[in-house]
Short mmCIF file of C-alpha atoms in Angstrom, two decimals:
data_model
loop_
_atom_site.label_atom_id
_atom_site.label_comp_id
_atom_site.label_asym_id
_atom_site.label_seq_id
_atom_site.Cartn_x
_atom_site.Cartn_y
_atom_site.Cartn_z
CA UNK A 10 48.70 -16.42 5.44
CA UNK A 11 49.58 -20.04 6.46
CA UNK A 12 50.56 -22.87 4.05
CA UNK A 13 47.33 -24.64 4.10
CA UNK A 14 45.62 -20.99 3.31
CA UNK A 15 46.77 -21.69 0.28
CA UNK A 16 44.73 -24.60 -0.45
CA UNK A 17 41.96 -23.59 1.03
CA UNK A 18 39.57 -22.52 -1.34
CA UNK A 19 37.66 -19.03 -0.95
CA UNK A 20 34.09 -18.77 -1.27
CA UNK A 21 33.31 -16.06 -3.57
CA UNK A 22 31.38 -13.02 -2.24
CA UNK A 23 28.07 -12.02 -4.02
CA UNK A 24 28.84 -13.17 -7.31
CA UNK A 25 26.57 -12.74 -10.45
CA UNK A 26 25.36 -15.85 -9.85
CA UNK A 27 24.54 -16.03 -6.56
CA UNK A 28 22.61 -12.38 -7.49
CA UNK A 29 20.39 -14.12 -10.15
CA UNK A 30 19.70 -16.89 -7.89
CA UNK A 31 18.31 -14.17 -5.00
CA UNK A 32 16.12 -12.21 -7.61
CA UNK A 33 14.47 -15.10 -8.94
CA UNK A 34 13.98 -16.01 -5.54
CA UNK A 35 12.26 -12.51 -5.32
CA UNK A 36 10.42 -12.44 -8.36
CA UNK A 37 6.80 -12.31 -8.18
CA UNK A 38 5.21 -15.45 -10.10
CA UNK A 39 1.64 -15.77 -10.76
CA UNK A 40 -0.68 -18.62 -11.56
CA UNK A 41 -2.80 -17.49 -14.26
CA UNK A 42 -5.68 -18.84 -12.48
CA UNK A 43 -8.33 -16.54 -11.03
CA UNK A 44 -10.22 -17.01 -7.69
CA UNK A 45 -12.86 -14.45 -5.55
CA UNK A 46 -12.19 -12.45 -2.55
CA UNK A 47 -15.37 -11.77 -0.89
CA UNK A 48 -15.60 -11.08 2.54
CA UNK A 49 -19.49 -10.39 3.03
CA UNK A 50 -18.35 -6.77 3.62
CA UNK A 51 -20.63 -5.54 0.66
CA UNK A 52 -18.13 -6.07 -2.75
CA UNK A 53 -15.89 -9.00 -4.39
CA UNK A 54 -13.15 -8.95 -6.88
CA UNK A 55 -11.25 -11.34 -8.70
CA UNK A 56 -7.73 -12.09 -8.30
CA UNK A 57 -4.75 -14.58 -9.40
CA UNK A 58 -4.93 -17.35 -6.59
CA UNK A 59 -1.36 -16.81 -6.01
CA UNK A 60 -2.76 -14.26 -3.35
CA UNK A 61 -4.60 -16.25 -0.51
CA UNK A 62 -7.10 -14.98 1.66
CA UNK A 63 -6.43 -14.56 5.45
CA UNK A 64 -7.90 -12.63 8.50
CA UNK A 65 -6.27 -9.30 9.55
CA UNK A 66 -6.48 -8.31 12.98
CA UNK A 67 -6.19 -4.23 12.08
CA UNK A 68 -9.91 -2.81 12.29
CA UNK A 69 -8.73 -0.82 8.97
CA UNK A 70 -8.23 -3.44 6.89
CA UNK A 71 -10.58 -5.69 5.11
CA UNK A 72 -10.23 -8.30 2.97
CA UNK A 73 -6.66 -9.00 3.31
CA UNK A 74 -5.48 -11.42 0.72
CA UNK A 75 -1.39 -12.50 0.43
CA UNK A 76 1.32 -13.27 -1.65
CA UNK A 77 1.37 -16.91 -1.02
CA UNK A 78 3.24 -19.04 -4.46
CA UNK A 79 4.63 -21.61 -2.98
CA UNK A 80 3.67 -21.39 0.44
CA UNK A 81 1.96 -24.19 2.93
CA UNK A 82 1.30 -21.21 5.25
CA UNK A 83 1.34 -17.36 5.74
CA UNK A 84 0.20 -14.39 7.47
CA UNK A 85 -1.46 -11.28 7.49
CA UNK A 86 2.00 -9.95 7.86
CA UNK A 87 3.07 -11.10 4.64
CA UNK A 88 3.52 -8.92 1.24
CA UNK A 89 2.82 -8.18 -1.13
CA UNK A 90 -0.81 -8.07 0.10
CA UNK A 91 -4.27 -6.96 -1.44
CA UNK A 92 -6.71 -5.30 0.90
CA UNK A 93 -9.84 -2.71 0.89
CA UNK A 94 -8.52 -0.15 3.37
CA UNK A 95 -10.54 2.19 5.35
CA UNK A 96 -7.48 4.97 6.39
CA UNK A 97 -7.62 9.40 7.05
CA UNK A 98 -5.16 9.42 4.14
CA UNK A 99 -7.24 7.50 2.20
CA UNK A 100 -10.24 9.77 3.35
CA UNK A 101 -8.66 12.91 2.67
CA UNK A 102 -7.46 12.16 -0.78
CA UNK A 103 -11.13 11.37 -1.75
CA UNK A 104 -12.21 14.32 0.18
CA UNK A 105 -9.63 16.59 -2.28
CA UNK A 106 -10.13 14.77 -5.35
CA UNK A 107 -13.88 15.82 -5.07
CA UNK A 108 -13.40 19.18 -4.08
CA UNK A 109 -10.64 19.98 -6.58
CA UNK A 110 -10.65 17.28 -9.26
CA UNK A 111 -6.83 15.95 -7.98
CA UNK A 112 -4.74 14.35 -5.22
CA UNK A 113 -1.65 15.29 -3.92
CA UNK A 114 0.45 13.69 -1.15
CA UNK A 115 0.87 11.16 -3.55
CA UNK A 116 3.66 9.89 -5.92
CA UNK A 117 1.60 8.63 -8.89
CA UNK A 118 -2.16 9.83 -9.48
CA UNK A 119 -4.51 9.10 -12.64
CA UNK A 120 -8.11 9.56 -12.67
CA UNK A 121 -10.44 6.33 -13.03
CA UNK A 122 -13.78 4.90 -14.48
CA UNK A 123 -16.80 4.22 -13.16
CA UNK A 124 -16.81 3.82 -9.76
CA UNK A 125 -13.28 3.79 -8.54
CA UNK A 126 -12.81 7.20 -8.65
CA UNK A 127 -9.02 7.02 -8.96
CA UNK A 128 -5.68 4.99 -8.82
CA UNK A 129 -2.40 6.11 -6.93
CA UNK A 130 0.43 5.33 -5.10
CA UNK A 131 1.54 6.60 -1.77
CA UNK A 132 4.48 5.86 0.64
CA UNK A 133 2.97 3.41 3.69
CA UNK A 134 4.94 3.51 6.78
CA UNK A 135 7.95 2.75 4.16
CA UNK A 136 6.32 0.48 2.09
CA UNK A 137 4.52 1.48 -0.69
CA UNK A 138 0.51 1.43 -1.41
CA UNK A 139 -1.09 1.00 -5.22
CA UNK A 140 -4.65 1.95 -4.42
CA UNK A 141 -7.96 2.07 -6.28
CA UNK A 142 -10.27 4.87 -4.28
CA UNK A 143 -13.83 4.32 -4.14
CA UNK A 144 -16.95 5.22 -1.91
CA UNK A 145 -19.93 3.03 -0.81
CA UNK A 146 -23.00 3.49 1.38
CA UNK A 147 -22.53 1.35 4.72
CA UNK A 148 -25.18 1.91 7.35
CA UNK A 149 -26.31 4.83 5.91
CA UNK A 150 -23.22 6.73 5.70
CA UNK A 151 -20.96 7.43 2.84
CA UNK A 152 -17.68 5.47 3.21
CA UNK A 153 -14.11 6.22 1.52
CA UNK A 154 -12.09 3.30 0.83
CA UNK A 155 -9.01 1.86 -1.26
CA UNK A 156 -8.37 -1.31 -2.79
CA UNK A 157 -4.74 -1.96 -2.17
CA UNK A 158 -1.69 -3.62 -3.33
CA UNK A 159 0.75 -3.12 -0.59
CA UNK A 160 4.81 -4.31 -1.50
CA UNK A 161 8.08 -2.91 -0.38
CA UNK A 162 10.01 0.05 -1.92
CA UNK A 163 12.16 -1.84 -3.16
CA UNK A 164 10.10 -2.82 -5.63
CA UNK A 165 10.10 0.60 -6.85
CA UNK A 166 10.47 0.66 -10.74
CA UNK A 167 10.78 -2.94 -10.94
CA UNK A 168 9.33 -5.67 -12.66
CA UNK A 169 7.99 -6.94 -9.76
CA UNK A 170 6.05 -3.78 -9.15
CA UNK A 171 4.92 -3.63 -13.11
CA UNK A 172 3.49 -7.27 -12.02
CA UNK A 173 1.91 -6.33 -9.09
CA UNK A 174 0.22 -2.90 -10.48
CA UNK A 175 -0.97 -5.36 -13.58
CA UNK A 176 -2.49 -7.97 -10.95
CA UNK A 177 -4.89 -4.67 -9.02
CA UNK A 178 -5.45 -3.40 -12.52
CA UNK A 179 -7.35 -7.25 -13.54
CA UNK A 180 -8.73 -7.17 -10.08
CA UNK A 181 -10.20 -3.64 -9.94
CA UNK A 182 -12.17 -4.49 -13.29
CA UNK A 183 -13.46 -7.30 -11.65
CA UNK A 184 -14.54 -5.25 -8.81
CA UNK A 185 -18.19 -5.06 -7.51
CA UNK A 186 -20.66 -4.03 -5.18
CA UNK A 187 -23.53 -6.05 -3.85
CA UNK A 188 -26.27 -5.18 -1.37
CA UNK A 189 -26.10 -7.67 1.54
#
């Protein structure tokens, strides 16, 4: 160490502080204020206007709305997101939970009302997936879809996941189909 180390003064690593500042940074803020998602794809919901509508170019996904507070722009790459997913694993857990009443492959399953037929969470190519599974008629064929809330696994027993969860909840009570 030289003499002027001395004076020099050190920049502290990851302090408290500077760990409050990054997870309020991170923490998910909504607006309060509602808006509709409608695609003309045969349903709507309502959701907080945080979450901004944009165009996905994956045939699977419908509907893609994003975590946008704050933002002048963003993408279909952004998350959290909120989606109607058409997807096998989607599919199959329909599939089971007709035949047997359940759903595995899963980490969190509860049975539903009406016509979402039930809520879970799965692992998503390491994110993680808060769905709503439901059915409609489309060209007369039965389909099997999920409306999602996609967000990392980090968010994993946070309150940033209790948020998000909360925001599907309001917008699958909102949900509805419509003949086009």
């Amino acid at each position: 160490m030289g003499l002027f180390d001395l004076f020099r003064k050190k920049k502290p690593e990851n302090t408290e502080q500077d760990s409050n500042k990054k997870a309020a940074a991170d923490r998910i803020v909504l607006s309060g204020v509602m808006h509709t998602i409608d695609d003309e794809m045969g349903y709507a919901y309502e959701i907080d206007d945080t979450f901004r509508q944009t165009k996905s170019h994956a045939a699977e996904v419908e509907t893609l709305a994003v975590y946008a507070y704050g933002k002048e722009d963003w993408t279909e790459a952004d998350q959290p997101s909120v989606f109607v997913l058409t997807d096998d694993r989607i599919l199959d857990a329909i599939e089971e939970y007709k035949e047997k009443g359940t759903v595995s492959d899963v980490l969190q399953y509860e049975a539903a009302d009406g016509m979402l037929l039930f809520r879970a969470v799965m692992e998503y190519y390491g994110d993680r997936i808060y769905y709503y599974a439901f059915e409609m008629e489309r060209e007369e064929d039965e389909w099997q879809l999920g409306l999602c809330m996609m967000y990392p696994a980090a968010y994993e027993n946070t309150e940033n996941e209790a948020i998000l969860k909360r925001v599907l909840d309001e917008a699958a009570k909102t949900f509805r189909v419509y003949d086009e």
